[in-house]
Short mmCIF file of C-alpha atoms and ligand atoms in Angstrom, two decimals:
data_model
loop_
_atom_site.label_atom_id
_atom_site.label_comp_id
_atom_site.label_asym_id
_atom_site.label_seq_id
_atom_site.Cartn_x
_atom_site.Cartn_y
_atom_site.Cartn_z
CA UNK A 1 -0.04 -0.05 -0.08
CA UNK A 2 1.58 3.33 -1.18
CA UNK A 3 0.81 6.57 0.54
CA UNK A 4 -0.85 9.35 -1.86
CA UNK A 5 -0.29 12.14 0.75
CA UNK A 6 1.76 13.56 3.66
CA UNK A 7 0.92 11.86 6.96
CA UNK A 8 2.22 13.36 10.08
CA UNK A 9 3.78 11.31 12.73
CA UNK A 10 0.88 9.51 14.91
CA UNK A 11 -1.85 10.06 12.40
CA UNK A 12 -4.47 7.56 11.87
CA UNK A 13 -4.30 5.89 8.17
CA UNK A 14 -7.19 3.65 8.14
CA UNK A 15 -9.46 1.63 10.46
CA UNK A 16 -11.22 -1.84 9.73
CA UNK A 17 -13.03 -4.89 11.12
CA UNK A 18 -11.86 -8.17 10.73
CA UNK A 19 -13.29 -10.76 8.22
CA UNK A 20 -13.13 -13.19 11.27
CA UNK A 21 -11.58 -13.27 14.52
CA UNK A 22 -11.40 -15.48 17.53
CA UNK A 23 -9.91 -15.33 21.06
CA UNK A 24 -7.01 -17.48 21.75
CA UNK A 25 -8.34 -20.67 23.47
CA UNK A 26 -6.02 -20.81 26.35
CA UNK A 27 -6.73 -17.10 27.00
CA UNK A 28 -10.37 -17.95 27.02
CA UNK A 29 -10.02 -21.24 29.27
CA UNK A 30 -7.95 -18.95 31.91
CA UNK A 31 -11.24 -16.59 32.02
CA UNK A 32 -9.68 -13.61 30.28
CA UNK A 33 -13.21 -12.61 29.65
CA UNK A 34 -14.10 -10.85 26.61
CA UNK A 35 -17.05 -10.40 24.08
CA UNK A 36 -17.07 -13.55 21.92
CA UNK A 37 -17.92 -11.33 18.72
CA UNK A 38 -15.45 -8.26 19.26
CA UNK A 39 -13.13 -9.03 22.21
CA UNK A 40 -14.09 -6.05 24.18
CA UNK A 41 -12.95 -6.95 27.71
CA UNK A 42 -15.92 -7.93 30.01
CA UNK A 43 -14.42 -7.25 33.38
CA UNK A 44 -14.19 -4.19 35.21
CA UNK A 45 -10.67 -2.77 36.05
CA UNK A 46 -10.96 -3.97 39.61
CA UNK A 47 -12.19 -7.48 38.68
CA UNK A 48 -9.28 -7.52 35.96
CA UNK A 49 -6.49 -6.64 38.33
CA UNK A 50 -7.92 -8.91 41.17
CA UNK A 51 -7.93 -11.93 38.82
CA UNK A 52 -4.53 -11.17 37.55
CA UNK A 53 -3.01 -10.62 40.98
CA UNK A 54 -5.09 -13.51 42.53
CA UNK A 55 -5.85 -11.13 45.34
CA UNK A 56 -9.69 -10.19 46.12
CA UNK A 57 -8.67 -7.36 48.52
CA UNK A 58 -7.37 -4.89 46.00
CA UNK A 59 -9.27 -1.84 45.61
CA UNK A 60 -8.83 0.56 42.55
CA UNK A 61 -8.08 4.10 43.08
CA UNK A 62 -10.01 6.58 40.80
CA UNK A 63 -12.82 4.11 39.63
CA UNK A 64 -14.25 6.98 37.63
CA UNK A 65 -11.33 6.25 35.27
CA UNK A 66 -12.57 2.91 34.34
CA UNK A 67 -15.34 2.88 31.78
CA UNK A 68 -16.02 -0.61 32.56
CA UNK A 69 -17.03 -0.13 36.22
CA UNK A 70 -20.58 -1.38 35.53
CA UNK A 71 -19.68 -3.64 32.71
CA UNK A 72 -21.17 -6.91 34.35
CA UNK A 73 -24.55 -5.31 34.33
CA UNK A 74 -24.29 -4.66 30.56
CA UNK A 75 -23.18 -8.22 29.52
CA UNK A 76 -25.44 -10.17 27.37
CA UNK A 77 -25.40 -13.79 27.30
CA UNK A 78 -26.52 -16.27 24.87
CA UNK A 79 -29.48 -18.07 26.39
CA UNK A 80 -28.50 -21.42 25.07
CA UNK A 81 -24.63 -21.69 25.92
CA UNK A 82 -23.93 -18.70 28.31
CA UNK A 83 -21.46 -17.36 25.77
CA UNK A 84 -20.83 -13.71 26.77
CA UNK A 85 -21.45 -10.57 24.66
CA UNK A 86 -20.56 -6.74 25.06
CA UNK A 87 -24.02 -5.68 23.57
CA UNK A 88 -27.04 -7.02 21.87
CA UNK A 89 -25.56 -5.97 18.68
CA UNK A 90 -22.61 -8.09 19.03
CA UNK A 91 -24.63 -11.15 20.11
CA UNK A 92 -27.01 -10.66 17.07
CA UNK A 93 -24.09 -10.32 14.64
CA UNK A 94 -22.43 -13.49 16.23
CA UNK A 95 -25.83 -15.21 16.00
CA UNK A 96 -26.25 -14.30 12.18
CA UNK A 97 -22.49 -15.05 11.21
CA UNK A 98 -21.60 -18.29 12.73
CA UNK A 99 -23.02 -18.72 16.54
CA UNK A 100 -26.28 -20.23 15.38
CA UNK A 101 -24.29 -23.25 14.32
CA UNK A 102 -21.45 -23.14 16.92
CA UNK A 103 -23.54 -22.46 19.86
CA UNK A 104 -23.11 -25.30 22.41
CA UNK A 105 -26.72 -25.56 23.04
CA UNK A 106 -26.82 -29.06 23.84
CA UNK A 107 -29.39 -29.50 21.25
CA UNK A 108 -27.00 -31.89 19.33
CA UNK A 109 -24.93 -33.41 21.94
CA UNK A 110 -22.64 -35.16 19.27
CA UNK A 111 -21.93 -32.05 17.46
CA UNK A 112 -21.00 -30.14 20.52
CA UNK A 113 -18.48 -32.98 21.53
CA UNK A 114 -16.94 -32.81 18.30
CA UNK A 115 -16.32 -29.15 18.57
CA UNK A 116 -14.91 -29.54 22.10
CA UNK A 117 -12.67 -32.08 20.72
CA UNK A 118 -11.49 -29.87 17.97
CA UNK A 119 -10.62 -27.12 20.42
CA UNK A 120 -8.99 -29.56 22.77
CA UNK A 121 -6.82 -30.88 20.04
CA UNK A 122 -5.66 -27.46 19.17
CA UNK A 123 -4.95 -26.53 22.87
CA UNK A 124 -2.61 -29.64 23.10
CA UNK A 125 -0.91 -28.86 20.07
CA UNK A 126 -0.40 -25.07 20.57
CA UNK A 127 0.31 -24.14 24.26
CA UNK A 128 0.92 -20.33 25.24
CA UNK A 129 2.31 -18.12 24.05
CA UNK A 130 -0.57 -18.56 21.34
CA UNK A 131 -0.51 -17.07 17.78
CA UNK A 132 -3.69 -18.07 16.26
CA UNK A 133 -6.82 -20.33 17.04
CA UNK A 134 -8.61 -23.25 15.21
CA UNK A 135 -11.86 -21.36 16.13
CA UNK A 136 -11.07 -19.29 13.13
CA UNK A 137 -11.50 -22.19 10.90
CA UNK A 138 -14.80 -23.17 12.80
CA UNK A 139 -16.11 -19.89 12.43
CA UNK A 140 -15.29 -19.67 8.78
CA UNK A 141 -17.02 -22.98 8.09
CA UNK A 142 -20.07 -21.62 9.91
CA UNK A 143 -20.05 -18.28 8.04
CA UNK A 144 -19.86 -20.25 4.79
CA UNK A 145 -22.67 -22.58 5.87
CA UNK A 146 -24.82 -19.40 6.69
CA UNK A 147 -23.79 -17.18 3.81
CA UNK A 148 -26.02 -16.67 0.61
CA UNK A 149 -23.06 -15.78 -1.32
CA UNK A 150 -20.30 -18.53 -0.37
CA UNK A 151 -18.34 -17.77 -3.46
CA UNK A 152 -17.82 -14.16 -2.54
CA UNK A 153 -16.73 -15.42 1.22
CA UNK A 154 -14.53 -17.94 -0.38
CA UNK A 155 -12.84 -15.46 -2.88
CA UNK A 156 -12.28 -13.16 0.06
CA UNK A 157 -10.50 -16.03 1.76
CA UNK A 158 -8.57 -16.97 -1.35
CA UNK A 159 -7.02 -13.30 -1.33
CA UNK A 160 -5.10 -14.10 1.96
CA UNK A 161 -3.63 -16.91 0.38
CA UNK A 162 -1.32 -14.86 -1.87
CA UNK A 163 2.14 -15.70 -1.26
CA UNK A 164 1.23 -18.81 0.84
CA UNK A 165 0.97 -21.11 -2.15
CA UNK A 166 4.04 -20.16 -4.25
CA UNK A 167 6.50 -19.64 -1.35
CA UNK A 168 5.07 -22.56 0.59
CA UNK A 169 7.81 -24.76 -1.09
CA UNK A 170 10.56 -22.60 0.18
CA UNK A 171 9.67 -22.15 3.67
CA UNK A 172 7.24 -24.19 5.92
CA UNK A 173 5.15 -22.43 8.49
CA UNK A 174 6.39 -23.46 11.95
CA UNK A 175 2.78 -24.88 12.71
CA UNK A 176 3.54 -27.35 10.16
CA UNK A 177 6.95 -28.75 11.42
CA UNK A 178 7.38 -32.36 11.65
CA UNK A 179 6.86 -32.54 15.37
CA UNK A 180 3.15 -31.39 15.10
CA UNK A 181 2.61 -33.85 11.83
CA UNK A 182 0.26 -36.20 13.93
CA UNK A 183 -1.57 -33.19 15.58
CA UNK A 184 -2.11 -31.72 12.51
CA UNK A 185 -3.55 -34.77 10.87
CA UNK A 186 -5.84 -35.43 13.72
CA UNK A 187 -7.22 -32.11 13.62
CA UNK A 188 -7.69 -32.14 9.83
CA UNK A 189 -9.35 -35.53 10.34
CA UNK A 190 -11.80 -34.24 13.09
CA UNK A 191 -12.71 -31.01 10.97
CA UNK A 192 -13.30 -33.27 7.88
CA UNK A 193 -15.76 -35.28 10.07
CA UNK A 194 -17.36 -32.05 11.34
CA UNK A 195 -17.81 -30.96 7.73
CA UNK A 196 -19.21 -34.42 6.58
CA UNK A 197 -21.56 -34.85 9.42
CA UNK A 198 -22.98 -31.51 10.17
CA UNK A 199 -21.93 -29.02 7.60
CA UNK A 200 -21.83 -30.44 4.15
CA UNK A 201 -20.04 -27.58 2.57
CA UNK A 202 -18.69 -28.86 -0.64
CA UNK A 203 -16.84 -25.60 -1.58
CA UNK A 204 -14.81 -26.11 1.64
CA UNK A 205 -13.73 -29.75 1.26
CA UNK A 206 -10.74 -29.22 -0.61
CA UNK A 207 -9.23 -27.14 2.54
CA UNK A 208 -9.65 -30.40 4.47
CA UNK A 209 -7.62 -32.54 2.26
CA UNK A 210 -3.86 -32.96 3.53
CA UNK A 211 -2.37 -30.41 1.14
CA UNK A 212 -5.55 -28.07 1.37
CA UNK A 213 -5.27 -27.96 5.14
CA UNK A 214 -1.78 -27.29 5.29
CA UNK A 215 -2.21 -24.59 3.28
CA UNK A 216 -5.12 -23.24 5.12
CA UNK A 217 -2.80 -23.39 8.41
CA UNK A 218 -0.25 -21.69 6.64
CA UNK A 219 -2.74 -18.90 5.61
CA UNK A 220 -3.87 -18.51 9.01
CA UNK A 221 -0.34 -18.46 10.53
CA UNK A 222 0.87 -15.86 7.95
CA UNK A 223 -2.10 -13.64 7.93
CA UNK A 224 -3.19 -13.49 11.49
CA UNK A 225 -3.09 -10.37 13.24
CA UNK A 226 -2.85 -10.48 17.09
CA UNK A 227 -5.58 -8.58 18.87
CA UNK A 228 -5.07 -7.40 22.46
CA UNK A 229 -7.70 -5.75 24.70
CA UNK A 230 -7.78 -4.88 28.42
CA UNK A 231 -9.68 -2.97 31.04
CA UNK A 232 -6.70 -2.38 32.92
CA UNK A 233 -4.80 -0.65 30.04
CA UNK A 234 -7.92 1.90 29.66
CA UNK A 235 -8.03 2.66 33.26
CA UNK A 236 -4.24 3.18 33.23
CA UNK A 237 -4.53 5.35 30.26
CA UNK A 238 -7.16 7.63 31.85
CA UNK A 239 -5.24 7.79 35.14
CA UNK A 240 -2.50 9.16 33.31
CA UNK A 241 -4.48 11.70 31.65
CA UNK A 242 -6.02 12.75 34.93
CA UNK A 243 -2.72 13.37 36.65
CA UNK A 244 -1.40 15.30 33.59
CA UNK A 245 -4.43 17.69 34.05
CA UNK A 246 -4.27 17.79 37.76
CA UNK A 247 -0.31 18.50 37.46
CA UNK A 248 -0.94 21.51 35.17
CA UNK A 249 -3.89 22.92 37.08
CA UNK A 250 -2.72 22.67 40.67
CA UNK A 251 0.84 22.94 42.02
CA UNK A 252 -0.18 20.59 44.80
CA UNK A 253 -1.70 17.94 42.81
CA UNK A 254 1.60 17.03 41.50
CA UNK A 255 1.98 14.73 44.58
CA UNK A 256 -1.50 13.26 43.77
CA UNK A 257 -0.24 12.38 40.41
CA UNK A 258 2.73 10.41 41.52
CA UNK A 259 0.55 8.49 44.01
CA UNK A 260 -1.30 7.23 41.10
CA UNK A 261 1.82 6.28 39.30
CA UNK A 262 3.23 4.45 42.33
CA UNK A 263 -0.17 2.62 42.90
CA UNK A 264 -0.11 1.61 39.02
CA UNK A 265 3.51 0.46 39.35
CA UNK A 266 2.76 -1.74 42.20
CA UNK A 267 -0.08 -3.53 40.34
CA UNK A 268 2.21 -4.16 37.42
CA UNK A 269 4.51 -5.68 39.59
CA UNK A 270 2.51 -7.80 41.30
CA UNK A 271 0.61 -8.91 38.02
CA UNK A 272 4.17 -9.87 36.60
CA UNK A 273 4.71 -12.02 39.71
CA UNK A 274 1.39 -13.87 39.53
CA UNK A 275 0.52 -13.94 35.84
CA UNK A 276 3.82 -13.00 34.00
CA UNK A 277 3.32 -11.74 30.60
CA UNK A 278 -0.31 -12.68 30.01
CA UNK A 279 -2.15 -9.41 30.81
CA UNK A 280 -4.57 -8.67 27.98
CA UNK A 281 -7.64 -10.56 26.50
CA UNK A 282 -5.83 -11.99 23.36
CA UNK A 283 -6.79 -13.31 19.95
CA UNK A 284 -6.33 -12.93 16.30
CA UNK A 285 -8.22 -12.14 13.18
CA UNK A 286 -8.00 -11.77 9.46
CA UNK A 287 -7.96 -8.31 8.03
CA UNK A 288 -8.13 -7.62 4.57
CA UNK A 289 -6.29 -4.24 4.18
CA UNK A 290 -3.95 -4.82 6.94
CA UNK A 291 -2.91 -8.17 5.24
CA UNK A 292 -1.95 -6.07 2.31
CA UNK A 293 0.64 -4.06 4.34
CA UNK A 294 4.12 -5.33 3.92
CA UNK A 295 6.59 -5.86 6.54
CA UNK A 296 9.86 -3.63 7.22
CA UNK A 297 12.13 -3.99 10.18
CA UNK A 298 12.17 -0.13 9.93
CA UNK A 299 8.34 0.40 9.50
CA UNK A 300 6.79 3.97 9.26
CA UNK A 301 3.37 2.67 10.72
CA UNK A 302 1.98 0.39 13.49
CA UNK A 303 -1.26 -1.57 14.51
CA UNK A 304 -3.14 -0.15 17.34
CA UNK A 305 -6.58 -1.11 19.05
CA UNK A 306 -7.71 2.44 20.08
CA UNK A 307 -11.38 1.14 20.68
CA UNK A 308 -10.24 -1.69 22.87
CA UNK A 309 -12.00 -3.97 20.56
CA UNK A 310 -11.17 -5.91 17.33
CA UNK A 311 -11.47 -2.62 15.41
CA UNK A 312 -7.78 -2.25 14.06
CA UNK A 313 -6.27 1.04 13.37
CA UNK A 314 -3.05 1.89 11.46
CA UNK A 315 -1.36 4.67 12.80
CA UNK A 316 1.81 6.27 11.46
CA UNK A 317 5.04 6.06 13.72
CA UNK A 318 6.82 8.97 11.72
CA UNK A 319 6.14 11.48 8.68
CA UNK A 320 5.39 9.54 5.54
CA UNK A 321 5.70 11.19 2.40
CA UNK A 322 3.77 10.76 -0.70
CA UNK A 323 4.48 7.83 -2.93
CA UNK A 324 6.08 6.13 0.13
CA UNK A 325 5.15 2.42 0.93
CA UNK A 326 3.33 2.11 4.21
CA UNK A 327 4.92 -0.64 6.10
CA UNK A 328 4.33 -2.22 9.57
CA UNK A 329 6.74 -4.32 11.69
CA UNK A 330 5.31 -8.13 11.82
CA UNK A 331 7.77 -8.97 14.69
CA UNK A 332 6.91 -8.53 18.36
CA UNK A 333 8.48 -5.77 20.13
CA UNK A 334 11.37 -7.49 21.55
CA UNK A 335 12.12 -9.57 18.42
CA UNK A 336 12.49 -6.28 16.60
CA UNK A 337 16.05 -5.42 18.20
CA UNK A 338 17.35 -8.84 17.36
CA UNK A 339 20.19 -9.12 14.64
CA UNK A 340 19.31 -9.42 10.87
CA UNK A 341 19.96 -13.09 10.77
CA UNK A 342 17.48 -13.72 13.67
CA UNK A 343 14.79 -11.43 12.24
CA UNK A 344 14.94 -12.97 8.94
CA UNK A 345 14.79 -16.47 10.54
CA UNK A 346 11.82 -15.61 12.39
CA UNK A 347 10.06 -13.83 9.62
CA UNK A 348 10.82 -16.98 7.35
CA UNK A 349 9.13 -19.49 10.01
CA UNK A 350 6.18 -17.08 10.55
CA UNK A 351 5.48 -15.19 7.46
CA UNK A 352 7.07 -17.47 4.68
CA UNK A 353 9.32 -14.68 3.16
CA UNK A 354 13.08 -13.55 3.25
CA UNK A 355 13.14 -9.91 4.47
CA UNK A 356 14.90 -7.57 2.08
CA UNK A 357 14.12 -4.39 3.68
CA UNK A 358 16.30 -1.31 3.58
CA UNK A 359 17.63 -2.16 7.27
CA UNK A 360 18.04 -5.74 6.43
CA UNK A 361 20.04 -4.70 3.45
CA UNK A 362 22.03 -2.14 5.20
CA UNK A 363 22.98 -4.86 7.65
CA UNK A 364 23.71 -7.47 5.18
CA UNK A 365 27.58 -7.12 5.91
CA UNK A 366 27.01 -8.29 9.48
CA UNK A 367 27.74 -11.92 9.97
CA UNK A 368 24.91 -14.69 10.05
CA UNK A 369 24.84 -14.52 13.75
CA UNK A 370 21.75 -15.27 16.10
CA UNK A 371 21.02 -12.87 18.90
CA UNK A 372 22.58 -14.03 22.24
CA UNK A 373 19.15 -14.44 23.62
CA UNK A 374 18.15 -16.59 21.07
CA UNK A 375 21.12 -18.72 21.14
CA UNK A 376 20.47 -19.42 24.77
CA UNK A 377 16.87 -20.45 23.92
CA UNK A 378 18.13 -22.88 21.30
CA UNK A 379 20.21 -24.39 23.77
CA UNK A 380 17.36 -24.72 26.09
CA UNK A 381 15.45 -26.53 23.14
CA UNK A 382 18.07 -28.94 22.86
CA UNK A 383 18.51 -30.05 26.48
ZN1 ZN B 1 -18.75 -6.87 21.50
ZN1 ZN B 2 -24.84 -19.94 22.44
ZN1 ZN B 3 14.01 -6.64 7.38
#
């Protein structure tokens, strides 16, 4: 995607909704409670912090900074299976798109069991940190089943397979490595059963052949975009804004501001002790426009979730000139600082391409060394 005009640093370029999204299965199992349709967090900040710290005595300062204070009264539940939604609108959308089929309503005990079996298989093959979810496939199948224009939906899905097919020969997605072979086959078989017994979508049959399923997983692995939402993060942001205004309006309030930041620091330290890096409600989705953005190790834009749900925003990180390509960094925050060799290896395993961005090219003379961190990880793997 090429920029047509000047963008200032921090400017919003576009926003979009995912074609399909799903919360990660372990994240859900561990009660990171979020709207099943849009991933909006369904805990108040206090509930969120108490759970992450495993301490029910914590009382949040400045509750007025928490827009989710009364969220528990607003939650809409599916009457059949108790699944939770942030609004009637999300519940209805989910019902229309896929939930009427995937609902664990006990109406069809065997179908429910098969769905649970597929999710269990996935969880055992893909422990945290999670990158994507088999629920995306289940939802896509249900969406196809419910759709009155299957061809259009399939075409949209096919667009994500660009780059997967041709380059698949050279690089294999890490989900498809030898050690997962039998688990991948079990999953494929279970999904094939699901299609034959309950869905009968002839257009999806190919994806459930050995080749088709490998390509489907590569497509998901390569295109999925992580989504994170959090009641705590919003409260922290509002508290920080509050202390900023206080500091500027009253001299004495400076002390109040630092009280809040001490309180926030203490919370994060405790969460780190008890829950580690797993703070957010997490999931992943397929986004049509975002998936057209190329990677650069020196990107000029980034993904943000400004609405604390699955609406994705692309925001510039520096000034962008007309005719400049808009790029994002596919790597996680900490992987971005690794050596060229390590970055290229990660990108090959996860996104199936060899990065030749400006930064990689300018670092081409550096030896093919992995970052120190990664070396120690590899050593641990070998043990
Ligand atoms: Zn929602
Ligand atoms: Zn339901
Ligand atoms: Zn690069």
